[in-house]
């Protein structure tokens, strides 16, 4: 018989190396005796090399074929060397082109300035409040306000508070004007001082010599504002102000107001009353939030209001859904609601404290934040893969008792069998068998060694399939010996005996690769149980128990009720009932000693319970504002890319002819091709643009703050709000908003004018000002078009030289374009970045744009169905524009959205967006099981995306109905009957409750008779 081995070659190694593959057969050792020194091994088919003999010279090998030269590499593909070079040369620190710091709100001075509009009616209202205050104060006290005693000031403020209880509308308005001027710091005497402010934004601008400061506020006026709020608190004026607000809004919402004929002279008074009381309350809330330590008494009074100011204002915002006449100041109600949430619930600092106090893990030195972790669900999927490939390996036990075939923490999908196509093992098993991912040793038939799979069958029509380099089934398990020694008697010696003689040792236990053991231990150590995961698991268990009839409110059939323990355990049962009211709130696994943390969690729980029926209306009202902004961008663009927010209802309420004038004014505005200074727009257009931006800021802040606190309180509260946002078309609406606005321009242009701000008005009209007390004339030369500037702060004309106008215009466009900083996907500068960070930018547009992206990320994170919607909407083309802006938070949340979509995008998209994928690797924090680029089983995820979404919605609805039946409008008795397990089983059998057992007995008796 011819030898199977090729002739001896000088390139061959020793026989010991050739026989090393015998150990890979995977057969168990049969228990051969230990080898004796005298035993020799018979010759094998491979010829042996002779020692001490000359070797033949090596044969001349033909030169390797030249590497194919690639002519013109694709622009959007990267080679391995190019990728390494990019990672090496990548800038470690992100370029900083803007002096922007992302926080909950802007500085206190800017937030106060944003409350007051730029129209003439606003300044007249402030002037009327000042005149009323001066006239009443002169009658009350001869000294000036700054020189008077504090007791006199308190008595004067007390008289104003007593006037709030008057039924006469003019008298009540006069009292509000007095309190308004007091809360604003009596700016006639306190403003105008040139003392510096303790504001980071203003001081930074001053140090760099900027011509345009962020705010014109003075330290003396801010201290006077705090003192006025303290006077109001000491006189007990917080609750009366709140009562006036409630009465004013209830009067506007009542049917009597709609039907009654209101005199024309009372309409301005009603509007003035609402504006003044909202301004007072906003100043009290914002100043208290700015300096809580100095105004702790005011903070306590605001949190003790009944009903809570947050609960009342959410109803006020929800009622705007039916306000078709636009009679209420929508922007101001949004701002008031947003700041009240931050005051009652807390800001980001308070949120972090609650997260630490309620976290499942004990925080030590804080080093755990830098550790790459995995969730229990990821570890369960990892165990599935390891067990399927290494059945003899037993990984560490998981944190949650998830099934081996579970790929979600949600309840099992009804009418959705487990995906079983044989991809998880060698032999496909029936769908009813619980063997997915189980050990192959428990299956009746198994093959010991992996065998190559047969080549694919040729396609129909003679077209051959694509040739594969490796046709071995990669899902085939590696059958290492089991842990016990009983398998040594499994059969004959076979090749294992020869292997024993060659190697000289026996199999002892299971030779699992060290890398697999380390992977299992590492994954188990890095698995972290989050608060959201634990809450979702607990609700899942309760849901399954309720579905299976394990628990319920069936106290009537309880055996314990037969024993009369009312007199014995009366006190204990009372204590249990009292405790049950407080155990509904999840305070975390450990005891919380901080009362502030418990109070904040209680406030969130109360807010959710009280406002659950109004959350859908709240979402609709907020998104209607986004829709109005998109409509304004399409129909009435002031300048392409600059109108990035919402229509101003202040101008609609004060100037009725603004809508008719807008086409003519927008025609007189600078053209899109010519760069211009946005502050040169007419006052009405500038105020409309500014009001839209402020409303965008408030809307995004409300949604993001509620999402954060709902997730800390309970994960299903968070999921319910995200479902409402998804059902209200938040994703396409925001994508359309980004598509119709050039984000790189809207963040670079600032629509604030310092000469029209509130603090500048106070400084100009104060006693210390030399400019006099004249009001700024906002109607001067209003009909004339503004001058068109080719670059910002440029007064000289570009056409004064001898160049052609067309060439000069083109050069001006290029010069203006270089002013906007721009980078590419990887962070390299495309244009020249400024030497120092710019301070003249739009903080509001940065804030609202980042919030929109964060809300979108929270809606779509770990949700395959929602990420598929983003892919369907082709959001990648829209979101790419945000990567051009050199701002860390804006780029980070954009890359996170890309990371969610990549598994569901095609290969062609990935080849064309390799720079984006590289940026995701460099910026986004990885996870231990980070298979977002390759994807383990994308087809299965797509198939189960919609059922998982439905299961999550079902669990969320069950949670709301179970815990808040009154808010959900559910009938408790009917719900108990519907969830009765035995009742459902009888209904499935088409039997009644009373006649069920009788009919079953008769049918069995008839059956027995028919059998005889």
Coordinates of C-alpha atoms in Angstrom, one line a residue, residues 561-881:
X561 CA -59.0 34.3 57.7
X562 CA -60.7 31.3 59.3
X563 CA -58.8 32.0 62.5
X564 CA -60.1 35.0 64.4
X565 CA -57.0 37.0 65.2
X566 CA -58.6 40.4 65.0
X567 CA -58.4 40.9 68.8
X568 CA -55.0 39.3 69.2
X569 CA -53.1 41.0 66.3
X570 CA -55.0 44.3 66.1
X571 CA -52.0 46.5 66.8
X572 CA -49.6 44.5 64.7
X573 CA -51.9 44.6 61.7
X574 CA -52.3 48.3 62.1
X575 CA -48.6 48.8 62.1
X576 CA -48.3 46.6 59.1
X577 CA -50.8 48.7 57.2
X578 CA -49.0 51.8 58.0
X579 CA -45.7 50.4 56.9
X580 CA -47.2 49.1 53.7
X581 CA -47.9 52.6 52.6
X582 CA -44.2 53.5 52.7
X583 CA -42.8 50.2 51.3
X584 CA -44.2 51.0 47.9
X585 CA -41.4 53.4 47.2
X586 CA -38.1 51.7 46.3
X587 CA -35.3 53.3 48.5
X588 CA -32.6 50.8 47.4
X589 CA -31.0 47.8 49.0
X590 CA -29.5 49.7 51.9
X591 CA -30.9 51.9 54.5
X592 CA -30.9 55.6 53.6
X593 CA -30.0 57.9 56.5
X594 CA -30.2 61.1 54.5
X595 CA -33.6 62.5 54.7
X596 CA -33.1 64.7 51.6
X597 CA -32.7 61.6 49.5
X598 CA -35.9 60.0 50.8
X599 CA -37.8 63.3 50.4
X600 CA -36.7 63.6 46.8
X601 CA -37.8 60.0 46.0
X602 CA -41.1 60.7 47.8
X603 CA -41.6 63.8 45.7
X604 CA -41.0 62.0 42.4
X605 CA -43.4 59.2 43.4
X606 CA -46.1 61.6 44.4
X607 CA -45.6 63.6 41.2
X608 CA -45.9 60.5 39.1
X609 CA -49.0 59.2 40.9
X610 CA -50.8 62.6 40.7
X611 CA -49.8 63.4 37.1
X612 CA -50.1 60.0 35.5
X613 CA -53.4 60.9 33.7
X614 CA -51.8 64.1 32.4
X615 CA -48.5 62.8 31.1
X616 CA -49.7 62.2 27.6
X617 CA -51.2 65.7 27.3
X618 CA -47.9 67.1 28.7
X619 CA -45.9 65.3 26.0
X620 CA -48.3 66.4 23.3
X621 CA -48.1 70.1 24.4
X622 CA -44.3 70.0 24.5
X623 CA -44.0 68.3 21.1
X624 CA -46.6 70.7 19.6
X625 CA -44.1 73.4 20.3
X626 CA -41.4 71.5 18.4
X627 CA -43.8 71.0 15.5
X628 CA -44.5 74.7 15.5
X629 CA -40.8 75.4 15.3
X630 CA -40.4 73.0 12.3
X631 CA -43.3 74.7 10.6
X632 CA -41.7 78.1 11.2
X633 CA -38.4 76.9 9.8
X634 CA -40.1 75.7 6.6
X635 CA -42.6 78.5 6.0
X636 CA -41.1 81.6 7.6
X637 CA -37.3 81.3 7.7
X638 CA -35.7 84.5 9.0
X639 CA -32.3 83.1 7.8
X640 CA -31.5 79.6 6.8
X641 CA -30.0 77.6 9.7
X642 CA -30.6 80.2 12.4
X643 CA -34.3 79.8 13.4
X644 CA -33.8 76.8 15.7
X645 CA -36.7 77.0 18.1
X646 CA -40.3 78.1 18.6
X647 CA -42.7 80.9 17.8
X648 CA -43.0 83.7 20.3
X649 CA -46.4 83.8 21.9
X650 CA -45.5 87.0 23.7
X651 CA -45.4 88.9 20.4
X652 CA -48.7 87.2 19.3
X653 CA -50.3 88.4 22.5
X654 CA -49.0 92.0 22.3
X655 CA -48.7 92.7 18.6
X656 CA -51.5 91.4 16.6
X657 CA -50.2 92.5 13.2
X658 CA -46.9 90.8 13.5
X659 CA -48.0 87.8 11.5
X660 CA -49.0 90.1 8.6
X661 CA -45.8 92.1 8.8
X662 CA -43.4 89.1 8.9
X663 CA -43.2 88.4 5.1
X664 CA -42.2 92.0 4.4
X665 CA -39.7 92.2 7.3
X666 CA -38.2 88.8 6.4
X667 CA -37.8 90.0 2.8
X668 CA -35.8 93.0 4.1
X669 CA -33.6 90.8 6.2
X670 CA -30.2 89.8 4.8
X671 CA -30.0 87.1 2.2
X672 CA -28.9 83.6 2.9
X673 CA -25.8 83.9 0.8
X674 CA -24.4 86.9 2.7
X675 CA -23.1 86.5 6.2
X676 CA -24.5 89.0 8.7
X677 CA -24.8 89.8 12.4
X678 CA -28.0 88.3 13.7
X679 CA -28.4 91.1 16.2
X680 CA -29.0 93.5 13.3
X681 CA -32.4 92.0 12.6
X682 CA -35.5 94.1 13.4
X683 CA -36.6 94.0 17.0
X684 CA -39.7 91.9 16.3
X685 CA -37.9 89.3 14.3
X686 CA -35.1 89.2 16.8
X687 CA -37.5 88.7 19.7
X688 CA -39.4 86.0 17.8
X689 CA -36.1 84.1 17.2
X690 CA -35.0 84.6 20.8
X691 CA -38.3 83.4 22.2
X692 CA -38.2 80.3 20.0
X693 CA -34.8 79.5 21.4
X694 CA -35.9 80.0 25.0
X695 CA -38.9 77.8 24.5
X696 CA -36.7 75.1 23.0
X697 CA -34.4 75.3 26.0
X698 CA -37.3 74.9 28.4
X699 CA -39.0 72.1 26.5
X700 CA -35.8 70.0 26.2
X701 CA -34.9 70.7 29.8
X702 CA -38.4 69.5 31.1
X703 CA -38.2 66.3 29.1
X704 CA -34.7 65.4 30.0
X705 CA -35.1 66.2 33.7
X706 CA -38.2 64.1 34.0
X707 CA -36.5 61.2 32.3
X708 CA -33.6 61.3 34.6
X709 CA -35.7 61.4 37.8
X710 CA -38.1 58.8 36.6
X711 CA -35.3 56.4 35.9
X712 CA -33.8 56.9 39.4
X713 CA -37.2 56.4 41.0
X714 CA -38.4 53.3 39.0
X715 CA -37.3 52.1 35.6
X716 CA -40.9 51.5 34.4
X717 CA -41.8 55.2 35.0
X718 CA -38.9 56.0 32.7
X719 CA -40.1 53.5 30.1
X720 CA -43.6 54.8 30.2
X721 CA -42.5 58.3 29.4
X722 CA -40.2 57.1 26.6
X723 CA -43.2 55.2 25.1
X724 CA -45.3 58.3 25.2
X725 CA -42.5 60.2 23.4
X726 CA -42.1 57.5 20.8
X727 CA -45.8 57.3 20.2
X728 CA -46.0 61.1 19.8
X729 CA -43.4 60.9 16.9
X730 CA -40.6 62.4 18.8
X731 CA -37.9 60.7 16.6
X732 CA -39.1 62.0 13.2
X733 CA -40.0 65.4 14.6
X734 CA -36.5 66.1 16.1
X735 CA -34.8 64.6 13.0
X736 CA -36.9 66.9 10.8
X737 CA -35.9 69.8 13.1
X738 CA -32.2 69.0 12.7
X739 CA -32.6 68.5 8.9
X740 CA -34.1 72.0 8.4
X741 CA -31.6 73.8 10.6
X742 CA -27.8 74.0 10.2
X743 CA -26.7 73.2 13.6
X744 CA -23.2 74.5 13.1
X745 CA -24.6 78.0 12.5
X746 CA -27.3 78.1 15.1
X747 CA -24.8 77.4 17.9
X748 CA -22.4 80.0 16.6
X749 CA -24.8 83.0 16.4
X750 CA -26.0 84.6 19.6
X751 CA -29.4 86.3 19.4
X752 CA -29.0 88.2 22.7
X753 CA -28.6 91.9 22.7
X754 CA -27.0 93.4 25.8
X755 CA -28.6 96.8 25.2
X756 CA -32.1 95.3 25.3
X757 CA -31.6 93.1 28.3
X758 CA -33.4 93.4 31.6
X759 CA -30.3 94.3 33.6
X760 CA -29.2 96.8 31.1
X761 CA -32.6 98.5 31.3
X762 CA -32.2 98.6 35.1
X763 CA -28.8 100.1 34.9
X764 CA -29.8 102.7 32.4
X765 CA -32.9 103.8 34.4
X766 CA -31.3 103.8 37.9
X767 CA -30.4 106.9 39.9
X768 CA -26.7 106.1 39.5
X769 CA -26.8 106.0 35.7
X770 CA -25.7 109.1 33.8
X771 CA -27.7 108.1 30.7
X772 CA -31.0 109.3 32.2
X773 CA -34.2 107.4 32.6
X774 CA -35.5 107.3 29.0
X775 CA -36.8 104.1 27.6
X776 CA -35.0 102.6 24.7
X777 CA -36.8 103.4 21.5
X778 CA -37.5 100.1 19.8
X779 CA -39.4 101.6 16.9
X780 CA -36.7 104.0 15.6
X781 CA -36.0 103.3 11.9
X782 CA -37.9 100.0 12.1
X783 CA -39.0 100.1 8.5
X784 CA -35.4 100.6 7.2
X785 CA -33.6 97.4 6.3
X786 CA -30.5 96.7 8.5
X787 CA -27.1 97.0 7.0
X788 CA -25.6 93.9 5.6
X789 CA -22.2 93.0 7.1
X790 CA -19.9 90.7 5.4
X791 CA -18.2 89.7 8.6
X792 CA -19.1 90.2 12.3
X793 CA -18.2 93.5 13.9
X794 CA -16.9 94.9 10.6
X795 CA -17.8 98.5 9.8
X796 CA -15.8 99.1 6.7
X797 CA -17.3 98.2 3.4
X798 CA -15.8 95.4 1.4
X799 CA -16.4 97.3 -1.9
X800 CA -14.2 100.3 -1.1
X801 CA -11.3 98.9 -3.0
X802 CA -10.9 98.4 -6.7
X803 CA -11.9 94.8 -6.8
X804 CA -14.9 93.6 -8.8
X805 CA -18.1 93.3 -6.7
X806 CA -18.5 89.6 -7.6
X807 CA -14.9 88.7 -6.5
X808 CA -15.2 90.8 -3.4
X809 CA -18.5 89.1 -2.5
X810 CA -17.0 85.7 -3.0
X811 CA -14.0 86.6 -0.8
X812 CA -16.3 87.9 1.8
X813 CA -18.2 84.6 1.9
X814 CA -15.0 82.6 2.3
X815 CA -13.8 84.9 5.1
X816 CA -17.1 84.6 6.9
X817 CA -17.1 80.8 6.5
X818 CA -13.7 80.5 8.1
X819 CA -15.1 82.0 11.3
X820 CA -17.2 79.0 12.2
X821 CA -15.0 76.3 13.7
X822 CA -15.4 72.9 12.0
X823 CA -13.8 69.5 12.5
X824 CA -14.2 66.1 10.8
X825 CA -15.6 62.8 12.2
X826 CA -12.3 61.9 13.9
X827 CA -11.8 65.3 15.5
X828 CA -9.3 66.8 13.1
X829 CA -9.7 70.5 12.4
X830 CA -11.1 71.3 9.0
X831 CA -11.0 75.1 9.5
X832 CA -8.6 77.1 11.6
X833 CA -9.7 76.8 15.2
X834 CA -9.5 79.9 17.4
X835 CA -6.5 80.3 19.6
X836 CA -8.7 80.8 22.6
X837 CA -12.2 79.4 23.1
X838 CA -14.9 81.7 21.8
X839 CA -17.3 83.3 24.2
X840 CA -19.7 84.8 21.7
X841 CA -22.0 81.9 20.9
X842 CA -25.5 80.7 21.6
X843 CA -25.5 78.8 24.9
X844 CA -29.2 78.1 24.5
X845 CA -28.8 76.4 21.2
X846 CA -26.0 74.3 22.4
X847 CA -28.0 73.3 25.4
X848 CA -31.2 72.4 23.5
X849 CA -29.4 70.5 20.8
X850 CA -27.5 68.4 23.3
X851 CA -30.7 67.7 25.2
X852 CA -32.6 66.7 22.0
X853 CA -29.8 64.1 21.3
X854 CA -29.7 62.9 24.9
X855 CA -33.5 62.3 24.9
X856 CA -33.3 60.5 21.6
X857 CA -30.5 58.3 23.0
X858 CA -32.5 57.5 26.1
X859 CA -35.5 56.5 24.0
X860 CA -33.5 54.2 21.7
X861 CA -30.8 52.7 24.0
X862 CA -31.0 48.9 24.0
X863 CA -34.2 48.9 22.0
X864 CA -33.9 47.1 18.7
X865 CA -37.3 48.2 17.4
X866 CA -36.6 51.9 18.0
X867 CA -33.1 51.7 16.5
X868 CA -34.6 50.2 13.4
X869 CA -36.9 53.2 13.2
X870 CA -33.8 55.4 13.2
X871 CA -32.4 53.4 10.4
X872 CA -35.6 53.6 8.5
X873 CA -35.7 57.4 8.9
X874 CA -32.1 57.6 7.6
X875 CA -31.0 59.5 10.6
X876 CA -27.3 59.0 9.9
X877 CA -27.3 61.5 7.1
X878 CA -28.9 64.1 9.4
X879 CA -26.9 63.4 12.5
X880 CA -23.6 63.6 10.7
X881 CA -23.8 67.4 10.8

